[in-house]
Short mmCIF file of C-alpha atoms in Angstrom, two decimals:
data_model
loop_
_atom_site.label_atom_id
_atom_site.label_comp_id
_atom_site.label_asym_id
_atom_site.label_seq_id
_atom_site.Cartn_x
_atom_site.Cartn_y
_atom_site.Cartn_z
CA MET A 8 83.39 30.48 45.21
CA ASP A 9 83.36 34.27 45.55
CA GLN A 10 85.44 36.70 43.49
CA LYS A 11 88.20 36.97 46.07
CA SER A 12 88.52 33.22 46.50
CA MET A 13 88.53 32.71 42.75
CA GLU A 14 91.37 35.15 42.28
CA THR A 15 93.56 33.35 44.77
CA GLN A 16 92.78 29.84 43.49
CA PHE A 17 92.48 30.34 39.75
CA GLY A 18 95.76 29.15 38.26
CA PRO A 19 97.32 27.05 35.51
CA SER A 20 97.37 23.82 37.54
CA SER A 21 94.14 24.20 39.50
CA ARG A 22 91.86 22.04 37.33
CA SER A 23 91.53 20.17 34.09
CA ARG A 24 90.54 22.01 30.95
CA ARG A 25 87.12 20.42 30.70
CA ASP A 26 86.38 20.89 34.38
CA PHE A 27 87.59 24.47 34.07
CA LEU A 28 85.12 25.25 31.31
CA THR A 29 82.19 23.73 33.14
CA THR A 30 82.81 25.49 36.44
CA THR A 31 84.14 28.97 35.66
CA GLY A 32 80.70 30.49 35.19
CA LEU A 33 81.23 31.69 38.75
CA VAL A 34 84.11 33.84 37.58
CA ALA A 35 82.02 36.42 35.82
CA ALA A 36 79.99 39.39 36.76
CA ALA A 37 78.10 38.54 33.60
CA ALA A 38 74.75 38.68 35.29
CA ALA A 39 74.94 42.42 34.81
CA ALA A 40 76.00 42.15 31.17
CA PRO A 41 73.48 42.69 28.38
CA ARG A 42 73.59 39.17 26.90
CA THR A 43 74.23 35.81 28.55
CA ALA A 44 76.44 32.98 27.41
CA SER A 45 73.37 30.89 26.60
CA ALA A 46 71.97 33.68 24.45
CA LEU A 47 75.26 33.95 22.64
CA ALA A 48 75.34 30.20 22.17
CA ARG A 49 71.83 30.19 20.69
CA ASN A 50 72.90 32.94 18.31
CA VAL A 51 75.92 30.97 17.14
CA ALA A 52 73.91 27.77 16.93
CA GLY A 53 71.57 29.17 14.34
CA GLU A 54 69.37 32.10 15.33
CA SER A 55 71.49 34.48 13.26
CA GLY A 56 71.59 32.15 10.29
CA GLU A 57 75.32 31.61 10.65
CA LYS A 58 76.79 28.14 10.17
CA THR A 59 79.00 26.88 12.97
CA MET A 60 82.14 25.17 11.69
CA LEU A 61 83.02 21.67 12.81
CA PRO A 62 86.14 21.41 15.03
CA GLY A 63 88.18 19.77 12.27
CA THR A 64 87.69 22.76 9.97
CA MET A 65 88.51 25.47 12.51
CA ARG A 66 91.72 27.46 12.28
CA LYS A 67 93.96 27.37 15.33
CA ILE A 68 94.11 31.12 15.86
CA PRO A 69 97.42 32.08 17.51
CA ILE A 70 97.25 33.45 21.04
CA GLY A 71 99.55 36.37 21.72
CA VAL A 72 100.30 39.27 24.04
CA PHE A 73 100.37 43.07 23.62
CA ASP A 74 103.65 44.22 25.15
CA PRO A 75 102.73 47.46 27.06
CA ALA A 76 101.86 45.32 30.09
CA PHE A 77 105.64 44.87 30.51
CA PRO A 78 107.09 48.39 30.21
CA ASP A 79 110.07 47.79 32.49
CA LEU A 80 111.03 44.32 31.28
CA PRO A 81 113.99 44.22 28.85
CA LEU A 82 113.24 42.74 25.45
CA ASP A 83 115.17 39.49 25.90
CA GLU A 84 113.63 38.84 29.32
CA MET A 85 110.15 39.51 27.96
CA ILE A 86 110.71 37.05 25.11
CA ASP A 87 111.94 34.43 27.57
CA LYS A 88 108.84 34.93 29.70
CA PHE A 89 106.52 34.71 26.71
CA ALA A 90 108.21 31.57 25.44
CA GLY A 91 107.85 29.99 28.87
CA TRP A 92 104.12 30.73 28.80
CA GLY A 93 103.74 29.24 25.33
CA VAL A 94 102.86 32.58 23.72
CA GLU A 95 102.60 32.14 19.96
CA ALA A 96 102.51 35.75 18.71
CA VAL A 97 103.10 39.32 19.82
CA GLU A 98 101.64 42.75 19.23
CA ILE A 99 104.41 45.31 19.66
CA GLY A 100 104.01 49.00 20.43
CA THR A 101 105.87 51.36 18.10
CA GLY A 102 104.91 54.68 19.66
CA GLY A 103 101.89 56.76 20.60
CA TYR A 104 100.01 55.71 23.72
CA PRO A 105 101.55 52.18 23.81
CA ASN A 106 105.06 53.69 23.59
CA SER A 107 107.86 51.61 22.08
CA ALA A 108 109.67 50.09 25.05
CA HIS A 109 110.64 46.94 23.13
CA CYS A 110 110.95 48.29 19.59
CA PRO A 111 113.68 50.82 18.69
CA VAL A 112 111.83 52.02 15.58
CA LYS A 113 114.41 54.55 14.39
CA GLU A 114 117.26 52.08 14.75
CA LEU A 115 115.39 49.30 12.95
CA LEU A 116 114.47 51.59 10.07
CA GLU A 117 118.04 52.79 9.68
CA ASP A 118 119.64 49.34 9.71
CA GLU A 119 117.99 46.44 7.90
CA GLY A 120 120.34 43.96 9.55
CA LYS A 121 119.29 45.11 13.01
CA ALA A 122 115.65 44.79 11.98
CA ARG A 123 116.21 41.19 10.89
CA ALA A 124 118.05 40.41 14.12
CA TRP A 125 115.31 42.00 16.22
CA LYS A 126 112.60 39.92 14.55
CA LYS A 127 114.72 36.77 14.74
CA LYS A 128 114.81 37.03 18.55
CA PHE A 129 111.08 36.28 18.53
CA GLU A 130 111.16 33.72 15.73
CA ASP A 131 113.90 31.71 17.41
CA ARG A 132 111.49 31.15 20.32
CA GLY A 133 108.56 30.24 18.06
CA ILE A 134 106.84 33.62 18.42
CA GLN A 135 105.35 35.49 15.46
CA VAL A 136 105.63 39.28 15.29
CA ALA A 137 102.06 39.66 14.09
CA THR A 138 101.07 43.26 14.66
CA LEU A 139 102.57 46.71 15.22
CA SER A 140 100.57 49.21 17.24
CA CYS A 141 100.81 52.99 17.27
CA HIS A 142 97.61 54.20 18.93
CA GLY A 143 97.54 58.00 18.87
CA ASN A 144 95.52 61.01 17.74
CA PRO A 145 96.70 61.98 14.25
CA VAL A 146 93.74 64.37 13.79
CA SER A 147 94.24 66.19 17.09
CA PRO A 148 93.54 69.95 17.06
CA ASP A 149 97.00 70.36 18.57
CA PRO A 150 99.18 70.58 15.43
CA LYS A 151 102.27 69.24 17.17
CA MET A 152 100.45 66.19 18.51
CA ALA A 153 98.70 65.55 15.20
CA GLU A 154 101.96 65.66 13.23
CA HIS A 155 103.83 63.60 15.81
CA ASP A 156 101.21 60.85 15.78
CA ALA A 157 100.84 60.95 12.00
CA GLU A 158 104.61 60.57 11.67
CA THR A 159 104.54 57.68 14.14
CA PHE A 160 101.96 56.00 11.92
CA ARG A 161 104.07 56.55 8.79
CA ARG A 162 107.17 55.15 10.45
CA THR A 163 105.18 52.17 11.70
CA VAL A 164 104.03 51.50 8.14
CA LEU A 165 107.63 51.57 6.93
CA LEU A 166 108.74 49.25 9.72
CA ALA A 167 105.86 46.86 9.03
CA GLU A 168 106.91 46.77 5.38
CA ARG A 169 110.48 45.95 6.37
CA LEU A 170 109.50 43.27 8.89
CA GLY A 171 106.80 41.66 6.78
CA VAL A 172 104.06 42.52 9.29
CA SER A 173 100.65 42.90 7.68
CA VAL A 174 98.54 44.59 10.41
CA ILE A 175 98.89 48.00 12.05
CA VAL A 176 96.68 48.88 15.02
CA GLY A 177 95.69 52.34 16.15
CA PHE A 178 92.94 54.81 17.00
CA SER A 179 90.90 56.86 14.55
CA GLY A 180 91.68 59.98 16.55
CA CYS A 181 89.41 62.86 17.50
CA PRO A 182 89.58 66.45 16.18
CA GLY A 183 88.24 69.57 17.80
CA GLY A 184 84.70 70.65 17.03
CA SER A 185 85.70 73.64 14.90
CA PRO A 186 88.80 75.12 13.20
CA THR A 187 89.54 77.21 16.30
CA ASP A 188 89.32 74.45 18.93
CA THR A 189 92.49 73.60 20.81
CA MET A 190 91.28 70.39 22.50
CA PRO A 191 89.57 67.27 21.07
CA ASN A 192 85.78 67.25 21.17
CA TRP A 193 84.12 63.81 21.24
CA VAL A 194 80.64 64.29 19.81
CA THR A 195 78.27 61.32 19.85
CA TYR A 196 74.84 63.00 19.82
CA ARG A 197 73.60 65.31 17.08
CA TRP A 198 71.34 67.55 19.17
CA PRO A 199 71.27 70.45 19.95
CA PRO A 200 71.95 71.36 16.29
CA GLU A 201 75.42 72.83 16.85
CA TYR A 202 76.64 69.37 17.86
CA GLY A 203 75.44 67.92 14.58
CA LYS A 204 77.33 70.65 12.76
CA MET A 205 80.48 69.86 14.74
CA LEU A 206 80.16 66.15 13.97
CA ASP A 207 79.73 66.78 10.25
CA TRP A 208 82.72 69.15 10.22
CA GLN A 209 84.92 66.64 12.01
CA TRP A 210 84.26 63.85 9.54
CA LYS A 211 84.26 65.94 6.36
CA GLU A 212 87.19 68.23 7.08
CA LYS A 213 89.47 66.16 9.31
CA VAL A 214 88.78 62.46 9.78
CA ILE A 215 88.01 61.26 6.25
CA PRO A 216 90.73 63.35 4.53
CA TYR A 217 93.41 62.19 6.96
CA TRP A 218 92.55 58.51 6.72
CA LYS A 219 92.28 58.60 2.94
CA GLN A 220 95.84 59.90 2.83
CA ALA A 221 97.03 57.48 5.51
CA ALA A 222 95.44 54.47 3.80
CA LYS A 223 97.02 55.49 0.48
CA PHE A 224 100.45 55.70 2.13
CA ALA A 225 99.97 52.29 3.73
CA ARG A 226 98.78 50.76 0.45
CA GLU A 227 101.83 52.11 -1.39
CA HIS A 228 104.02 50.25 1.10
CA GLY A 229 102.17 46.97 0.93
CA ILE A 230 100.10 47.39 4.11
CA HIS A 231 96.40 46.70 3.55
CA LYS A 232 95.14 46.22 7.11
CA ILE A 233 94.77 49.24 9.41
CA ALA A 234 92.95 47.94 12.49
CA LEU A 235 91.24 50.78 14.32
CA GLU A 236 90.26 50.16 17.92
CA MET A 237 86.64 51.13 18.63
CA HIS A 238 87.30 53.24 21.71
CA PRO A 239 85.51 56.03 23.60
CA ASN A 240 86.81 59.57 23.07
CA PHE A 241 87.63 58.83 19.42
CA VAL A 242 85.38 59.24 16.38
CA VAL A 243 85.43 55.48 15.71
CA TYR A 244 84.02 54.06 18.92
CA ASN A 245 81.55 51.37 17.80
CA PRO A 246 80.94 49.11 14.77
CA PHE A 247 78.69 51.69 13.10
CA THR A 248 81.33 54.42 13.11
CA LEU A 249 84.00 51.92 12.05
CA LEU A 250 81.97 50.88 9.02
CA ARG A 251 81.21 54.53 8.22
CA LEU A 252 84.92 55.28 7.99
CA ARG A 253 85.61 52.08 6.05
CA ASP A 254 82.91 53.01 3.53
CA ALA A 255 84.40 56.48 3.14
CA VAL A 256 88.06 55.49 2.94
CA GLY A 257 88.35 51.95 1.65
CA GLU A 258 88.96 48.37 2.68
CA GLU A 259 92.31 49.17 4.27
CA ILE A 260 90.23 50.31 7.27
CA GLY A 261 89.06 47.51 9.56
CA ALA A 262 88.54 46.71 13.21
CA ASN A 263 90.72 45.99 16.13
CA CYS A 264 87.82 44.22 17.78
CA ASP A 265 88.42 44.96 21.45
CA LEU A 266 85.20 43.70 23.01
CA SER A 267 85.94 45.33 26.37
CA HIS A 268 84.79 48.63 24.85
CA LEU A 269 81.72 47.09 23.25
CA PHE A 270 80.39 45.18 26.26
CA TRP A 271 79.50 48.40 28.09
CA GLN A 272 77.80 49.75 24.95
CA GLN A 273 75.42 46.76 25.15
CA CYS A 274 76.76 45.12 21.99
CA ASP A 275 76.28 41.40 21.49
CA ALA A 276 79.84 40.17 21.03
CA VAL A 277 79.00 37.25 18.74
CA GLU A 278 76.67 39.38 16.61
CA VAL A 279 79.39 42.01 16.16
CA ILE A 280 81.96 39.41 15.14
CA HIS A 281 79.57 37.84 12.63
CA MET A 282 78.57 41.21 11.18
CA LEU A 283 82.10 42.56 10.79
CA GLY A 284 83.48 39.16 9.83
CA LYS A 285 81.05 38.81 6.91
CA GLN A 286 82.56 42.01 5.52
CA LYS A 287 86.15 40.84 6.10
CA ALA A 288 86.49 43.86 8.35
CA ILE A 289 88.16 42.32 11.44
CA PHE A 290 91.92 42.68 11.23
CA HIS A 291 92.90 42.26 14.89
CA ALA A 292 91.41 41.23 18.24
CA HIS A 293 92.38 42.53 21.67
CA MET A 294 91.38 40.01 24.32
CA LYS A 295 90.25 41.97 27.34
CA ASP A 296 87.18 41.67 29.53
CA THR A 297 84.83 44.06 31.31
CA THR A 298 83.01 43.44 34.56
CA PHE A 299 79.91 45.31 35.69
CA TYR A 300 78.86 46.29 39.20
CA LYS A 301 75.09 46.12 38.90
CA SER A 302 74.14 48.30 41.85
CA ASN A 303 76.26 51.13 40.47
CA VAL A 304 75.04 50.56 36.90
CA ASP A 305 71.50 50.92 38.27
CA ARG A 306 72.40 54.15 40.05
CA TYR A 307 74.87 55.81 37.71
CA GLY A 308 74.61 54.20 34.27
CA VAL A 309 77.47 52.78 32.23
CA LEU A 310 79.51 55.94 31.59
CA ASN A 311 81.15 55.54 34.98
CA PHE A 312 84.48 53.69 34.63
CA ALA A 313 87.11 52.84 37.18
CA PHE A 314 90.74 52.62 36.16
CA GLU A 315 92.29 52.29 39.60
CA LYS A 316 91.61 49.77 42.34
CA ASN A 317 90.64 52.47 44.83
CA GLU A 318 87.85 53.67 42.50
CA LEU A 319 86.01 50.34 42.29
CA SER A 320 83.49 50.97 45.07
CA GLN A 321 81.85 53.73 43.02
CA ALA A 322 82.36 52.22 39.57
CA SER A 323 79.75 50.84 37.22
CA GLU A 324 82.35 48.78 35.39
CA THR A 325 86.05 48.22 34.98
CA PHE A 326 88.34 46.33 32.64
CA ARG A 327 89.37 42.84 33.70
CA ALA A 328 91.50 39.98 32.47
CA VAL A 329 89.68 37.54 30.19
CA GLY A 330 87.38 35.31 32.27
CA TYR A 331 87.00 37.78 35.13
CA GLY A 332 84.11 39.70 33.61
CA HIS A 333 82.35 37.13 31.46
CA SER A 334 82.41 33.38 31.91
CA ALA A 335 84.69 31.00 30.08
CA GLY A 336 81.56 29.73 28.35
CA THR A 337 80.91 33.18 26.92
CA TRP A 338 84.51 33.47 25.75
CA LYS A 339 84.19 30.05 24.15
CA GLU A 340 81.31 31.30 22.00
CA ILE A 341 83.25 34.49 21.21
CA MET A 342 86.29 32.53 20.06
CA ARG A 343 84.05 30.16 18.11
CA ALA A 344 82.55 33.16 16.32
CA TYR A 345 86.02 34.35 15.25
CA MET A 346 86.70 30.89 13.87
CA ASP A 347 83.30 30.76 12.15
CA VAL A 348 83.99 33.93 10.16
CA GLY A 349 87.47 32.86 9.12
CA TYR A 350 89.31 35.51 11.14
CA GLN A 351 92.96 35.53 10.03
CA GLY A 352 94.59 37.53 12.82
CA ILE A 353 95.68 36.68 16.35
CA PHE A 354 94.09 36.82 19.80
CA SER A 355 96.16 39.50 21.52
CA VAL A 356 95.95 39.69 25.31
CA GLU A 357 95.85 43.28 26.54
CA ASN A 358 95.89 43.73 30.29
CA GLU A 359 94.43 46.84 31.91
CA ASP A 360 93.02 45.05 34.93
CA PRO A 361 93.29 47.23 38.07
CA ILE A 362 93.17 44.15 40.33
CA LEU A 363 95.32 41.64 38.40
CA SER A 364 98.00 44.01 37.19
CA GLY A 365 100.96 43.30 34.92
CA GLU A 366 101.97 39.76 34.19
CA VAL A 367 99.44 38.23 36.62
CA GLY A 368 96.49 39.35 34.52
CA VAL A 369 98.21 38.35 31.29
CA GLU A 370 98.98 34.87 32.56
CA ARG A 371 95.42 34.34 33.81
CA ALA A 372 93.98 35.48 30.47
CA LEU A 373 96.32 33.17 28.56
CA TYR A 374 95.15 30.26 30.68
CA VAL A 375 91.49 30.93 29.90
CA LEU A 376 92.08 31.43 26.18
CA LYS A 377 94.25 28.35 25.74
CA ASN A 378 91.74 26.12 27.50
CA VAL A 379 88.84 27.54 25.52
CA ARG A 380 90.68 27.14 22.23
CA SER A 381 91.59 23.55 23.08
CA GLU A 382 87.93 22.79 23.78
CA LEU A 383 86.88 24.29 20.46
CA LEU A 384 89.49 22.39 18.49
CA GLY A 385 88.66 19.11 20.21
CA MET A 386 92.12 18.81 21.72
CA VAL A 387 91.05 17.64 25.19
#
C-alpha cells in the first residue's frame, strides 16, 4: 500500500488492533530515519541494560490532545468531540504561541468559581486537565515580548495552582547574541570564536538568571514541573541543552519530550527516554511524528523543513501525525520506554501535519496510540 492509499484507508474501523500493529510498517518513511524499529526493540530488550516491565506492571498512561489544533471550535463543542473520541486528558494553551482559545485565563484567575466550573466541564466527561502550555520567548531581546511572555508564564503558574495542574509546558526562549541585539540569535556552534562568546553570554546573562527566577516563582506556588520543549531556534533544543539548564537551575526544569524535533537530530528515541527518565526529567510528552524524504535529505541535509503542503517536493522532512513517519512498531517501543521509566505524565497529541490537518490528524494519531497502548498492556 503506498502513502496515498494508506491515508485514504487508514481509519478506526479498518482493521483489528493486532493486525494493525503487524501491518502498519508500510505507513512510515522510517527507512530514512536514523534508527529502525528493530534496533529500538533490541535496545529496549536489553542492549542498554534497561529492564523491560511486564504488561501487568505497566501504568496505563493517559492519552490526550493539545488544543491548538482546534482554534475555531468552541470549548463545549471541543469537549464533546474529545469525549466522543475517548480522549482521557487535555493540554490547554494559556497564551504565547499556542494562544488561549479555550482558556480565559484572566477570567479564571479573577473568579475561583468560574475556574472550578471551567475545569468541571472536562471532568464531567471523564477528561483530566493535565497540563497548561504557554510556549513563548521570555528572554527575547525585545523587552515588550520578553515581559509579555514572562507575565504569561507567571499567570499560567497561578492558574495551575488554582486548578491543581502540576505541569506547565513552554520553550526556554532565545536571547540576542549581545546586549545591543534586537532579534533572537540561535547559536549552536562555538566557532568562529565570537559565536562562543555569544553563547556564553546568552546562558550566563539571560537564560540561567531568568529560569532561576521563574523556577523559584513556580516553586513558591506549588508547581515543580516546568516542561521545556526541545525545539530549534531556542537555547534548549536537545537533551544535552535541557540537562545543562536543569543542572544550572534545579529539578523544576524537565523535558517536554517532543520526539518530532529529536528524530531529525538523529536521536534514538528510546535511548533519550531512558536517559532522561532515569533522571526523572521527563514531565510531558508531545506525540508527533516526523517523516523524511531521503532523496532530499541526501541532497540538502536535514535543516530543510516543510511546513506547508506545497513545500513538500523540496523538503527533507516534515511533521506528521503519529504513525505516518515511523511505524506503529517503532511507536510501540517508544511507548514501552515511557512505561519502563515510570513516566507519570500524559501522551499529548499535537498535530502540525501539513497533509492531515486539524482533527483528521489528531484522530489518526489517537487511533495509533490507543492500539499500541492496548498491545502493551495486553488488552487485546
